[in-house]
XYZ file of C-alpha atoms in Angstrom:
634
model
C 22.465 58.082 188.865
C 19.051 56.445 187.949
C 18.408 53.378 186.242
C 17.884 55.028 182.616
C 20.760 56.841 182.811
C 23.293 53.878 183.583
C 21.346 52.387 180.783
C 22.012 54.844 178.465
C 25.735 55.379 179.977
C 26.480 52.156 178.495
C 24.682 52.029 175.562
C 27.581 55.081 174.323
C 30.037 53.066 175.613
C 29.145 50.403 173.687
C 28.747 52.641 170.797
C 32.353 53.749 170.728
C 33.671 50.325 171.542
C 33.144 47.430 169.400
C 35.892 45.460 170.605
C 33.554 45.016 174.138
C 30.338 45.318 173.037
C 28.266 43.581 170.341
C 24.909 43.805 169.485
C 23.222 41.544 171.667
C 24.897 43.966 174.774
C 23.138 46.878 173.003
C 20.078 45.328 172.568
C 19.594 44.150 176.001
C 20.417 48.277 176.799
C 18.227 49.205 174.550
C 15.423 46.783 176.063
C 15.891 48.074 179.785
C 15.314 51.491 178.884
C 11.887 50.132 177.569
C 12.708 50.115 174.240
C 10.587 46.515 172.352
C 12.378 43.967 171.297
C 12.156 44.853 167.535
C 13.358 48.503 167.770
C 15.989 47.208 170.037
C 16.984 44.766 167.529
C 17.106 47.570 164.640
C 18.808 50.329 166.572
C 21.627 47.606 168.138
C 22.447 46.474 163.922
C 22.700 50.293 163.331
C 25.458 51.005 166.462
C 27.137 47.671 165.297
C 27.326 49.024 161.679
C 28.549 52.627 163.073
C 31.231 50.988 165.049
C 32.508 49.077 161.939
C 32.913 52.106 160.231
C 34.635 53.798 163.140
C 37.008 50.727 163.141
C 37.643 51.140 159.102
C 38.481 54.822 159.640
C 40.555 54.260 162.307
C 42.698 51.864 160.431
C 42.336 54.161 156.892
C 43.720 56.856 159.276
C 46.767 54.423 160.720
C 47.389 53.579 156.807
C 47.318 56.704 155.471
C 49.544 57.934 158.522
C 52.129 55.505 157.654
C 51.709 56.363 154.071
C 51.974 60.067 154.524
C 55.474 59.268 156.578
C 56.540 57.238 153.613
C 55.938 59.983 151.394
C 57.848 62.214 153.956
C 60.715 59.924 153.650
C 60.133 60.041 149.834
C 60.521 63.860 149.734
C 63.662 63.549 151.779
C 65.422 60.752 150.344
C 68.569 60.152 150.855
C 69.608 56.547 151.422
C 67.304 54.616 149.020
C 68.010 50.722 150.924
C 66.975 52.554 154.353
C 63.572 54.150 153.236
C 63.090 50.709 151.428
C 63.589 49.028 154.230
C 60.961 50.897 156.433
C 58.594 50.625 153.930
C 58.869 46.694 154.127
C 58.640 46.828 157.930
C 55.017 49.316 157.528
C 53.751 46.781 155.201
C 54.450 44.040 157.439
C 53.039 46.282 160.593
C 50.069 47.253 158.883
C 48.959 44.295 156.851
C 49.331 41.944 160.236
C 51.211 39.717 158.581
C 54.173 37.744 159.367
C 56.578 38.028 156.636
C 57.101 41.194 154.100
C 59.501 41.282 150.985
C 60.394 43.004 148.087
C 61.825 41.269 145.004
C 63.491 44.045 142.336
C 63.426 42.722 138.556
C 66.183 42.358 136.765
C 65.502 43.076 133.473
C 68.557 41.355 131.824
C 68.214 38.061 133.344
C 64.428 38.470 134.109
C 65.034 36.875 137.558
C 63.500 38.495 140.490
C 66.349 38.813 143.410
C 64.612 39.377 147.595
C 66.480 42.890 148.129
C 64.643 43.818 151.792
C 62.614 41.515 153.908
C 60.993 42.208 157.445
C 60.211 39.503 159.781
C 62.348 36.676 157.868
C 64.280 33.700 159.976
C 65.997 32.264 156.897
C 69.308 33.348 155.567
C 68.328 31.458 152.309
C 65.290 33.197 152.253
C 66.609 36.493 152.022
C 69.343 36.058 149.379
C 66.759 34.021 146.958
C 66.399 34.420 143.216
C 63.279 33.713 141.577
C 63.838 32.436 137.509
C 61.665 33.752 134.537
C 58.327 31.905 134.496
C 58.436 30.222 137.886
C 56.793 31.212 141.108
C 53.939 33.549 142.120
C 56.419 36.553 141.057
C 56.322 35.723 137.783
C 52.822 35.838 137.571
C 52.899 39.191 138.731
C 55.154 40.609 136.549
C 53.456 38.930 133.582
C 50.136 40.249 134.605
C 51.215 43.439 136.042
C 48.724 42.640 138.325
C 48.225 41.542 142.370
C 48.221 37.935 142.390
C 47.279 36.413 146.131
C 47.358 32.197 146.888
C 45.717 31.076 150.005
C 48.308 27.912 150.246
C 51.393 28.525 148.008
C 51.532 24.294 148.092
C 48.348 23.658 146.407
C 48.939 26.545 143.554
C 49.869 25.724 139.880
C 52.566 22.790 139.416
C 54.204 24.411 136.149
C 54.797 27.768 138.083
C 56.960 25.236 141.295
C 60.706 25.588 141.561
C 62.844 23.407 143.761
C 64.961 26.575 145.039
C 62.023 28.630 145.733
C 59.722 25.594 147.547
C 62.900 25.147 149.651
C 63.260 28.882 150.293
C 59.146 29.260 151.054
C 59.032 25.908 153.062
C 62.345 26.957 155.275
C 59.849 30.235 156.563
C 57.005 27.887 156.706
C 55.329 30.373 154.757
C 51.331 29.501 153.607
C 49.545 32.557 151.540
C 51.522 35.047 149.671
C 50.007 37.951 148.327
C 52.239 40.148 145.931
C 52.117 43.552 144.199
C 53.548 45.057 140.974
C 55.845 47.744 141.380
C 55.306 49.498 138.290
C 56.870 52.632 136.650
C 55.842 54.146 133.265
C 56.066 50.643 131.132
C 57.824 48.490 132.913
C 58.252 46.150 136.418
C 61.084 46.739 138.079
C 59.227 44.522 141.088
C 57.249 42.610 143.021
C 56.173 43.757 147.023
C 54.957 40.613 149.236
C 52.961 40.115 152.403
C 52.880 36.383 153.597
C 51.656 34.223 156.492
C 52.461 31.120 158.058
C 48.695 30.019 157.814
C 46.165 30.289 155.311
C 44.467 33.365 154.644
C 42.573 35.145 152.180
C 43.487 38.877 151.298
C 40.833 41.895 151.156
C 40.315 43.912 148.349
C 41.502 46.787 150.967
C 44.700 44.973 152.119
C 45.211 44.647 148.196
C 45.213 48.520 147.689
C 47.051 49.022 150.978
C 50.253 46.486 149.713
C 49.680 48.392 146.102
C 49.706 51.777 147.475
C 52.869 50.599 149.818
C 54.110 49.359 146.316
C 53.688 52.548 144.481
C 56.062 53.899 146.667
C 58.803 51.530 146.968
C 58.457 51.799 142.612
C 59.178 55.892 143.277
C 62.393 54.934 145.721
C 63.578 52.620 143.247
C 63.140 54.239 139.997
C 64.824 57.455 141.677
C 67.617 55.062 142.568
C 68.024 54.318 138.944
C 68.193 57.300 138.326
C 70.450 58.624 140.442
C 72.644 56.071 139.844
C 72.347 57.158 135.946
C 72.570 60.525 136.855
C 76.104 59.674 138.872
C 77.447 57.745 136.384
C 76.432 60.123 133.389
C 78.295 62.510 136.175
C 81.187 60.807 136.353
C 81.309 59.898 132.729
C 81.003 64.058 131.585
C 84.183 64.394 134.364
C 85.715 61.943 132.685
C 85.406 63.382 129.203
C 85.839 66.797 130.331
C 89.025 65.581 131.928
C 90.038 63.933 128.676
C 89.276 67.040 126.679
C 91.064 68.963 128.775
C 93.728 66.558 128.549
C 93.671 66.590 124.761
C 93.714 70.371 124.528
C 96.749 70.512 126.729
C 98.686 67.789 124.366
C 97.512 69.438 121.203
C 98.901 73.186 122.282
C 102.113 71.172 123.147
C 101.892 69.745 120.066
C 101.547 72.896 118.640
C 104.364 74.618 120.130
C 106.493 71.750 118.750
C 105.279 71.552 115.545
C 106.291 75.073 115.582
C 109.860 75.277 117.258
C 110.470 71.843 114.684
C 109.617 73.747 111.528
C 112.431 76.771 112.628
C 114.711 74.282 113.902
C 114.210 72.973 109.717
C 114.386 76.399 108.518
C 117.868 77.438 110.440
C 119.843 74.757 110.011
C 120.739 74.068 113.120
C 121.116 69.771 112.681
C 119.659 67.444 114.854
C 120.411 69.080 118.273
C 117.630 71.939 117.944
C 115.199 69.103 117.444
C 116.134 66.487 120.564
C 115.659 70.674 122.745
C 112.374 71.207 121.604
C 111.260 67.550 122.438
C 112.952 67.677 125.728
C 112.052 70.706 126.719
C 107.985 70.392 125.644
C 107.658 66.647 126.860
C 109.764 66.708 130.147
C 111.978 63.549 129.533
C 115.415 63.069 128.236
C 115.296 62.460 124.289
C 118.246 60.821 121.968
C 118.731 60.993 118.382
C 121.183 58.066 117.168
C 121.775 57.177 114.020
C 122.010 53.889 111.593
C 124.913 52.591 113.335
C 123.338 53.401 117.051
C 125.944 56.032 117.665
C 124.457 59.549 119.436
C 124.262 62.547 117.105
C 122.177 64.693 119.543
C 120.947 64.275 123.366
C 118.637 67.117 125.685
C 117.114 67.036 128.821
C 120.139 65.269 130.268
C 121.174 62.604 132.381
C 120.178 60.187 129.388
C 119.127 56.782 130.681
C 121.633 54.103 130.875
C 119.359 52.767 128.180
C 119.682 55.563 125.695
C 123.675 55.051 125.844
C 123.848 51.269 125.032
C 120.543 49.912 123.653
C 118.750 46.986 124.615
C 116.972 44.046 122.446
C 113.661 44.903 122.905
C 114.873 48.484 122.285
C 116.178 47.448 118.657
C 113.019 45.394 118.983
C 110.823 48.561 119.021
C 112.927 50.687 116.411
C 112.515 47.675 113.672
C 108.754 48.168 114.460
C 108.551 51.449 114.557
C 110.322 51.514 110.952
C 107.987 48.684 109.871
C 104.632 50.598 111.127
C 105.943 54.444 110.847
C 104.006 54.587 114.257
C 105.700 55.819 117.682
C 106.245 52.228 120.045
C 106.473 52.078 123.623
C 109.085 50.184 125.090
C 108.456 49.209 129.027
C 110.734 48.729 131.167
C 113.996 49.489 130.046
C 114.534 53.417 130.560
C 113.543 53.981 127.083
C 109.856 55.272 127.231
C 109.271 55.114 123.351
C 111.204 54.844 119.685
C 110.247 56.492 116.700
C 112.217 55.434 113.530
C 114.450 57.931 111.028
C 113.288 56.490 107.962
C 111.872 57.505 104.666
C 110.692 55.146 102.087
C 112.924 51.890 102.259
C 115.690 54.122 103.779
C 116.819 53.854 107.701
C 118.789 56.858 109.122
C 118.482 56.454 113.226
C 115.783 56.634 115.823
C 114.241 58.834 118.355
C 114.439 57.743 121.722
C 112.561 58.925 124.826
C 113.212 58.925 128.654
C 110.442 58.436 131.010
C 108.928 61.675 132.733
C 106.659 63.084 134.736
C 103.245 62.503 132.540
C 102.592 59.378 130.461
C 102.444 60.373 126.592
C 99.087 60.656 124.874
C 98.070 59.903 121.474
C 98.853 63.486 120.905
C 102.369 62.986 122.352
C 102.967 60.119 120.345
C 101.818 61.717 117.196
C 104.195 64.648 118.125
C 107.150 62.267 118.446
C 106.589 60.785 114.997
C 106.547 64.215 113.382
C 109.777 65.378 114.965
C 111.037 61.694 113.515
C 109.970 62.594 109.961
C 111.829 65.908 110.890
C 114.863 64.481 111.144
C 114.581 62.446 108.477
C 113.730 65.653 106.427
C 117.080 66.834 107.904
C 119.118 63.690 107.200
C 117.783 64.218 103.701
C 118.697 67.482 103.661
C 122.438 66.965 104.871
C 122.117 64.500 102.642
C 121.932 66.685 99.649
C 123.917 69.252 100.723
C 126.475 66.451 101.335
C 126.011 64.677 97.793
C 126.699 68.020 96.344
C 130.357 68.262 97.981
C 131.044 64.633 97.660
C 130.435 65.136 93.743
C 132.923 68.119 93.724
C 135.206 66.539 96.213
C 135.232 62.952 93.909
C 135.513 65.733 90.916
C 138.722 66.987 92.674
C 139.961 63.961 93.619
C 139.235 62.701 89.697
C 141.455 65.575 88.344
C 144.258 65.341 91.531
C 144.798 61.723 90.248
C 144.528 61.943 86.521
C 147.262 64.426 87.358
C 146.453 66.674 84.045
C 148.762 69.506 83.452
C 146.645 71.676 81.535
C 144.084 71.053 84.288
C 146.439 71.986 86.905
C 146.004 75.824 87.752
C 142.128 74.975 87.891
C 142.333 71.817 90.406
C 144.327 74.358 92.867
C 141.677 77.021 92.356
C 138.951 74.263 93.120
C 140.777 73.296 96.336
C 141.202 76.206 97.480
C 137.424 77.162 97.841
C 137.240 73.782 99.684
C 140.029 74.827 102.191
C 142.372 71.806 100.862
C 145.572 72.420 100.928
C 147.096 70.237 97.332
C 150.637 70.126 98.825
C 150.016 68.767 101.822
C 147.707 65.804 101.094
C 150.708 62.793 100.567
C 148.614 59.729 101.867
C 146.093 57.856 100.040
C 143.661 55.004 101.045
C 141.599 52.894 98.802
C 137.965 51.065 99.303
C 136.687 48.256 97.108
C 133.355 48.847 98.042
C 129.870 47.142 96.144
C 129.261 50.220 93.657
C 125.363 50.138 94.873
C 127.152 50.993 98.382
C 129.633 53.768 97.470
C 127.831 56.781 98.259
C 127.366 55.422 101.557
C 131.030 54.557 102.203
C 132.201 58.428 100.546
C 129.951 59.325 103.524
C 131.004 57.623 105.961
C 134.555 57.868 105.379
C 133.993 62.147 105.219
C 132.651 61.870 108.435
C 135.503 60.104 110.113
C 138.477 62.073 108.224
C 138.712 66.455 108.329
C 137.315 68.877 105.999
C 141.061 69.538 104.902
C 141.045 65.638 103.214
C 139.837 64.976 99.838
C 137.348 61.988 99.586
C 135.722 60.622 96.067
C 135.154 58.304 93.645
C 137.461 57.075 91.071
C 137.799 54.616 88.827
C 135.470 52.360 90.694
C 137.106 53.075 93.948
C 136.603 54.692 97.315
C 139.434 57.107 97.364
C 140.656 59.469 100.414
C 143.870 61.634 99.798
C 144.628 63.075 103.246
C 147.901 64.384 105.056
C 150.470 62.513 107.112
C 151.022 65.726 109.215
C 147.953 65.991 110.739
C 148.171 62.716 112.448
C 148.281 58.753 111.459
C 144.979 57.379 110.234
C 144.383 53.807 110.981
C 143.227 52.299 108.233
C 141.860 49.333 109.671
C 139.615 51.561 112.142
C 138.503 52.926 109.051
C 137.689 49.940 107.004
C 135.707 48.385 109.801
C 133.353 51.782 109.725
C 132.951 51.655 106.674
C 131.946 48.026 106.220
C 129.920 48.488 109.164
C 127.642 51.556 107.600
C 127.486 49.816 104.273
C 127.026 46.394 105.710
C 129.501 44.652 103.410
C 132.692 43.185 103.231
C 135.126 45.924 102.408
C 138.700 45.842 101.659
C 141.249 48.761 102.315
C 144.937 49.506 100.369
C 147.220 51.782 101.451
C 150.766 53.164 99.877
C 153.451 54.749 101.421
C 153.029 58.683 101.970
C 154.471 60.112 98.823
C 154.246 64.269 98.825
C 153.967 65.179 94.879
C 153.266 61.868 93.689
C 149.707 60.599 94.230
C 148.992 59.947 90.735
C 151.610 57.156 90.569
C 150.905 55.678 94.934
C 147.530 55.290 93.044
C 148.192 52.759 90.628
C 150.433 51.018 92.375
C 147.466 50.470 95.031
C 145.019 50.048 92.291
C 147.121 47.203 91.342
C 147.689 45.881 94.812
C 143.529 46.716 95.184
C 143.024 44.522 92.047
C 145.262 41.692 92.856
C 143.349 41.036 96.253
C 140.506 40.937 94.430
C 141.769 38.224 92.117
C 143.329 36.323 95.379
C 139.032 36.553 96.330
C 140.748 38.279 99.389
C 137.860 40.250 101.310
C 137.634 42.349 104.291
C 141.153 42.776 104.501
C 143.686 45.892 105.332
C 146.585 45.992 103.172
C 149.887 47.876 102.615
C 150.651 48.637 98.974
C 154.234 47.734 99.886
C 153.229 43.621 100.591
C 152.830 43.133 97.477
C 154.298 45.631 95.182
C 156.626 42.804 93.793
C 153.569 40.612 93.285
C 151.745 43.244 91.553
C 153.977 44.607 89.324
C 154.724 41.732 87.121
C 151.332 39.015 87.907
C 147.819 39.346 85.875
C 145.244 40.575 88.354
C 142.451 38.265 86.527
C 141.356 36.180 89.133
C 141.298 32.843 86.755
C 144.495 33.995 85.567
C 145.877 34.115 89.171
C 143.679 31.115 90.223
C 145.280 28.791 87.329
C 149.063 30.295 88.206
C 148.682 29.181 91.836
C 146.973 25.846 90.573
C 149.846 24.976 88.374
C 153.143 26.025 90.257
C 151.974 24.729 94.264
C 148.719 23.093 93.727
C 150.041 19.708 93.705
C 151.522 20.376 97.021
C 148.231 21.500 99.019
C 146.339 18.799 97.538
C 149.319 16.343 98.674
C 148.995 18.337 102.394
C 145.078 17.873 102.562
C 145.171 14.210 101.738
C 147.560 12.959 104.008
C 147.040 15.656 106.777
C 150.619 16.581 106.231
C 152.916 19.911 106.080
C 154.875 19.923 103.164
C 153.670 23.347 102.188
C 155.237 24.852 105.026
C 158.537 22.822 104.490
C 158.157 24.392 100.738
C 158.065 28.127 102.009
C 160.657 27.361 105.063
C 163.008 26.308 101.869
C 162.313 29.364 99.591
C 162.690 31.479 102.308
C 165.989 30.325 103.294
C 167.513 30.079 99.773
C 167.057 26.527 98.911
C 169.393 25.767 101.558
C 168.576 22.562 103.385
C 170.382 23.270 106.292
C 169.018 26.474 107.064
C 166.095 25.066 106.550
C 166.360 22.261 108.900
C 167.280 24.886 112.011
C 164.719 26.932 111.150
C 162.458 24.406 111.282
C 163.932 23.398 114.506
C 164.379 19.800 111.997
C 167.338 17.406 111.334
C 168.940 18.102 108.128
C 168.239 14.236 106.966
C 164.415 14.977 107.575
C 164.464 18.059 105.114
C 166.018 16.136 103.079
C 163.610 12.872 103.011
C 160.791 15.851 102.645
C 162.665 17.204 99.697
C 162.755 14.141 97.908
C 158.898 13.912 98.367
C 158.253 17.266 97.018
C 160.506 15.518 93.847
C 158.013 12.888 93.548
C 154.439 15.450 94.298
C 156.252 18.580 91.945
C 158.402 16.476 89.304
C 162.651 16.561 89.334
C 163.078 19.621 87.890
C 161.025 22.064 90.193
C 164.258 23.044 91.434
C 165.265 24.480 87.836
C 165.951 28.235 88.095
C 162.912 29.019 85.767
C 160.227 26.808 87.893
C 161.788 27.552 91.459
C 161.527 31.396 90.590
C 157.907 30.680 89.217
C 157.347 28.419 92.703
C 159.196 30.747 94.839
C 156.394 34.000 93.757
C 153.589 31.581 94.232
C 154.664 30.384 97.711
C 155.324 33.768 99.262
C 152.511 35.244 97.230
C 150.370 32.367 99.115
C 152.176 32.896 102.234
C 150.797 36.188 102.328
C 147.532 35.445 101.569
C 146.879 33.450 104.378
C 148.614 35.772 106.867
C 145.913 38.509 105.484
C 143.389 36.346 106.356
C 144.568 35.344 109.775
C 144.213 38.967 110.580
C-alpha cells in the first residue's frame, strides 16, 4: 500500500471514530497527503462535526430503542410495578446517572411517596415521603414543569426539609433533575435522575427523562384505572349479587304474603301461619301467646330456647312491641321476635330458629307481616269469642235468675250451645277488676269444655260446669286467671248442688262479698267456711271492720304491745267450750296458767265478756278471724 493510501486509510478511520481521533489527527492526515495547512484545518472541523452527529444519532437511536421497548411493554401491560420498574432502570442506563426514582402524588395528602428507585443504597431513601411545598418535587408539581439543581445543598432554604436532607445526604446525592408526570390536568408524579457530583442537565437529557416520564404517566394512569375499573367490577358483582338477593327474598315474600292471606281467609288459627313461615324461611318458628305458653310450632325440633324463654328473649319481644319492628336476638337459639300486638294490646310473639340463610330486610319485613297476621287472627277469635261469651254470660244470666217463664227458652238456648242444663251442678265465682273481666271470661273458657257455661253476672266471673266430667281445681284456676289479667283475683266455690244453682249462687255471692269486706285477696275459698259467717254478718267492709274492732280488738292490740299470745289462748278457749281444762291440754298448758291468762283477758276485755250475749258475739269474731288468717297463710 503506498503512502497516500495509508494516509487516506486513516483519515476514514478517523472519520467513523471520534472516540480515537480528533481533529488535530485528521489534520496532520490531511497535511501528508499534501493537503495546506488551512484546507486541512477546514476539512478536519468538518469530520469532527460529522462524527458528533454520528455520536448524537447513535445515542437518539439507543434512546429511542429503549423507548420503543417501553412502549412494547406499554402495549402488553400486565404488571404495572414491573414495567415501572424497568422504566426507572432505562432512565438510569441511559441518562448515565447514578440514581433514578419515581415519586407518585398523592392527591389527598399532596405528599409525594418514592414508589421505584434504581441504583439506591438507602433503605430510608426508598420509603421517603416528600410534604406539600418542600423539596425540588414540589416545585415540579407546582410548575408542571422540569426543574434541575446542580447542588441540591445550595438550592432555596424555604423549599429544605429535615427528612428529605437526611434521605438525599444518606445517597450522597448532588444534582437532581426531575420530570412531571402529567395526565390530562393533573400530576400524579415526579420522575428523577440524580448524581453524586455536580452536573448540569442538557436540554436533550431533559426531553429524554420527559419522554421516559410520559410513559411511566401512561402505566400509572392505566393502573388507576384498572384499579377503578376492578373495583367498579367488583362493586356491579356486588350489587348484582344483592339484587339478586333481594329478588329471591321478595318472591319468598311473596309466596308468604300469599299462603298468610288464605291461611286468614280459612280459618285455620295460628298453626297454618307458624307452616308457611317454616316452610318459606327454613327455620323452626313458634307462636306463644301473652302468658308465653305455645299455641302453634312448625319446622320442628324447636330450640330449647323457643320452649322456655330467655331474658334477652323477653328482652327482644318488649322491643319488638315497643318499635313494631322484627329484633334479632343472638345467641340464644332464638334467631328473631316479632310482637302480637295491636294498638296498646299484647297477644304473644313470633319466634324464629336459626337456619340455613341469615334473614334479609325482606325476611324481616315478612316476619312482621305474618305478626300483624296473627294479631288479625287473635282479633278475629277475639270477636268470634266475644260473641259466645255474650250469649254464654246471657245464659248463664237467665240459668241463675232462675225465671220460670224464661225457662223453656234458656233450654232451647243451651241446647244450640251443646250444654247440657241438668248436668251443670258446680259453680265457681271470680271477683275480678271489672276493666279485667273480659279477659278472665276468656281465660277461664279456655281452661274449662265447651259443655260449661262461663259469663258475667252480677259483677262476677261465673262458670257453671259439671261434677261428672271430672274435679276442677279451683285454685289452678284462680292462679290462671290472675295470671292473664295480672291482678289479684279471688275464687268461691259451693258444694255441687244438681237443680239448685240459683240458690249455691247467693250463698257464694255472700261468701264472695264477705271476703271482700275481710280485704281478703287472692284467695280460694269454699262457700261452706263461712256459710255461718255469711248468713247472719253485714258484708260492708266498715261494718265488718268496726265488728272485729269492737268484740277482739282490744286483744290484738294487747298481743302486739307486749309480744304476747293471748289471741290464741282466746280461740284455744272458744274452741273448746269455755272449758279451762280442755283448754290447758290442748294447749299442752297447766290449768293454773289458763287460768292466770283468763283473768288477763278480764282486765284487756272487761268482766263480763264471758256473758252469753258477748261470748257468742266474741266467739263469731274469733273463729271468723281464725279463718281469715288461715286463708291467708295459704
Amino acid at each position: 500500500m503506498s503512502r497516500d493510501s495509508a494516509a487516506i486509510a486513516t483519515l476514514l478511520d478517523a472519520a467513523h471514530d471520534s472516540d480515537l481521533v480528533g481533529p488535530t489527527a485528521v489534520s496532520d492526515a490531511l497535511m501528508q497527503l499534501g493537503a495546506t495547512e488551512h484546507d486541512a484545518a477546514e476539512i478536519a472541523e468538518r469530520v469532527h462535526r460529522s462524527q458528533r452527529e454520528i455520536s448524537r444519532l447513535r445515542r437518539r437511536e439507543h434512546e429511542l430503542s429503549a423507548l420503543f421497548s417501553s412502549a412494547r411493554e406499554l402495549a402488553e401491560l400486565r404488571d404495572s410495578d414491573a414495567v415501572l420498574a424497568r422504566l426507572v432502570q432505562r432512565a438510569h442506563t441511559m441518562m448515565g446517572v447514578d440514581l433514578a426514582y419515581l415519586s407518585e402524588f398523592d392527591p389527598d395528602t399532596r405528599e409525594l411517596r418514592v414508589r421505584e428507585t434504581s441504583g439506591s443504597v438507602s433503605a430510608s431513601f426508598q420509603t421517603l415521603r416528600v410534604p406539600p411545598g418542600r423539596g425540588l418535587a414540589s416545585v415540579v408539581v407546582e410548575s408542571r414543569m422540569p426543574h434541575w439543581v446542580s447542588d441540591y445543598s445550595a438550592y432555596a432554604t424555604e423549599r429544605h426539609d429535615s427528612g428529605i436532607d437526611d434521605a438525599v445526604s444518606s445517597e450522597g446525592l448532588v444534582s437532581l433533575l426531575g420530570v412531571p408526570m402529567v395526565t390530562s390536568d393533573d400530576v400524579i408524579g415526579v420522575l428523577f435522575v440524580a448524581n453524586r457530583e455536580a452536573r448540569d442537565f442538557t436540554p436533550d437529557q431533559v426531553a429524554l427523562l420527559t419522554a421516559v416520564a410520559d410513559h411511566a404517566s401512561i402505566i400509572l394512569q392505566t393502573t388507576h384505572t384498572l384499579h377503578e375499573l376492578r373495583e367498579s367490577e367488583d362493586e356491579s358483582r356486588r350489587n348484582l349479587e344483592n339484587l339478586t338477593a333481594h329478588l329471591v327474598e321478595r318472591d319468598r315474600a311473596n309466596t308468604v304474603h300469599q299462603e298468610l292471606v288464605q291461611a286468614v281467609l280459612a280459618g285455620g288459627g295460628f298453626g297454618p301461619v307458624a307452616e308457611t313461615l317454616a316452610s318459606a324461611l327454613g327455620r323452626a318458628v313458634a307462636i306463644i301467646d301473652s302468658q308465653e305458653q305455645m299455641i302453634a310450632a312448625a319446622g320442628l325440633p324447636l330450640a330449647p330456647g323457643m320452649l322456655a324463654l330467655q331474658e334477652p328473649v323477653r328482652a327482644a319481644i318488649d322491643e319488638s312491641r315497643r318499635s313494631g319492628y322484627c329484633v334479632t336476638v343472638p345467641g340464644t337459639g332464638v334467631r328473631a321476635v316479632s310482637a302480637l300486638s295491636a294498638g296498646n294490646r299484647h297477644f304473644g310473639a313470633l319466634l324464629l330458629g336459626d337456619g340455613d340463610f341469615e334473614l334479609g330486610a325482606v325476611d324481616l319485613r315478612t316476619v312482621e307481616r305474618a305478626a300483624q297476621v296473627g294479631a288479625l287472627l287473635e282479633l278475629q277469635q277475639e270477636a268470634a269469642s266475644g260473641a259466645d261469651l255474650r250469649i254464654r254470660s246471657e245464659l248463664v244470666a237467665d240459668l241463675l235468675d232462675d225465671v220460670p217463664e224464661r225457662r223453656s227458652d234458656v233450654e232451647r238456648r243451651a241446647r244450640r250451645l251443646g250444654v247440657d242444663l241438668q248436668a251443670l251442678d258446680s259453680l265457681i265465682l271470680l271477683s275480678v277488676p271489672g276493666d279485667q273481666q273480659t279477659t278472665a271470661l276468656r281465660e277461664l273458657s279456655r281452661q274449662l269444655d265447651d259443655r260449661s257455661l262461663v259469663g258475667e253476672y252480677r259483677g262476677f266471673v261465673v262458670a257453671a260446669h259439671s261434677a261428672d266430667r271430672g274435679a276442677v281445681d279451683v285454685e289452678r284456676l284462680r292462679k290462671r286467671v290472675a295470671a292473664a289479667t295480672q291482678h289479684p283475683v279471688s275464687a268461691v266455690y259451693p258444694r255441687p248442688a244438681s237443680g239448685a244453682l240459683p240458690e249455691a249462687f247467693q250463698t257464694a255471692m255472700r261468701t264472695a262479698r264477705l271476703i271482700t269486706a275481710l280485704e281478703l285477696t287472692d284467695v280460694t275459698a269454699q262457700v261452706d267456711d263461712f256459710l255461718p259467717y255469711s248468713a247472719i254478718l253485714d258484708t260492708d267492709v266498715r261494718a265488718l271492720s268496726a265488728f272485729l274492732r269492737d268484740t277482739i280488738g282490744a286483744v290484738r292490740q294487747y298481743d302486739q304491745e307486749r309480744g304476747a299470745d293471748l289471741l290464741g289462748t282466746l280461740r284455744a278457749f272458744v274452741r273448746h267450750n269455755s272449758s279451762p281444762t280442755r283448754t290447758a291440754r290442748a294447749l299442752n298448758f297447766h290449768t293454773n296458767t289458763i287460768l292466770q291468762r283468763l283473768d288477763r283477758l278480764d282486765h284487756v276485755l272487761g268482766a263480763s265478756w264471758r256473758d252469753d250475749e258477748r261470748m257468742f258475739r266474741i266467739g263469731i269474731a274469733v273463729r271468723l278471724d281464725e279463718l281469715r288468717d288461715r286463708l291467708q297463710l295459704r
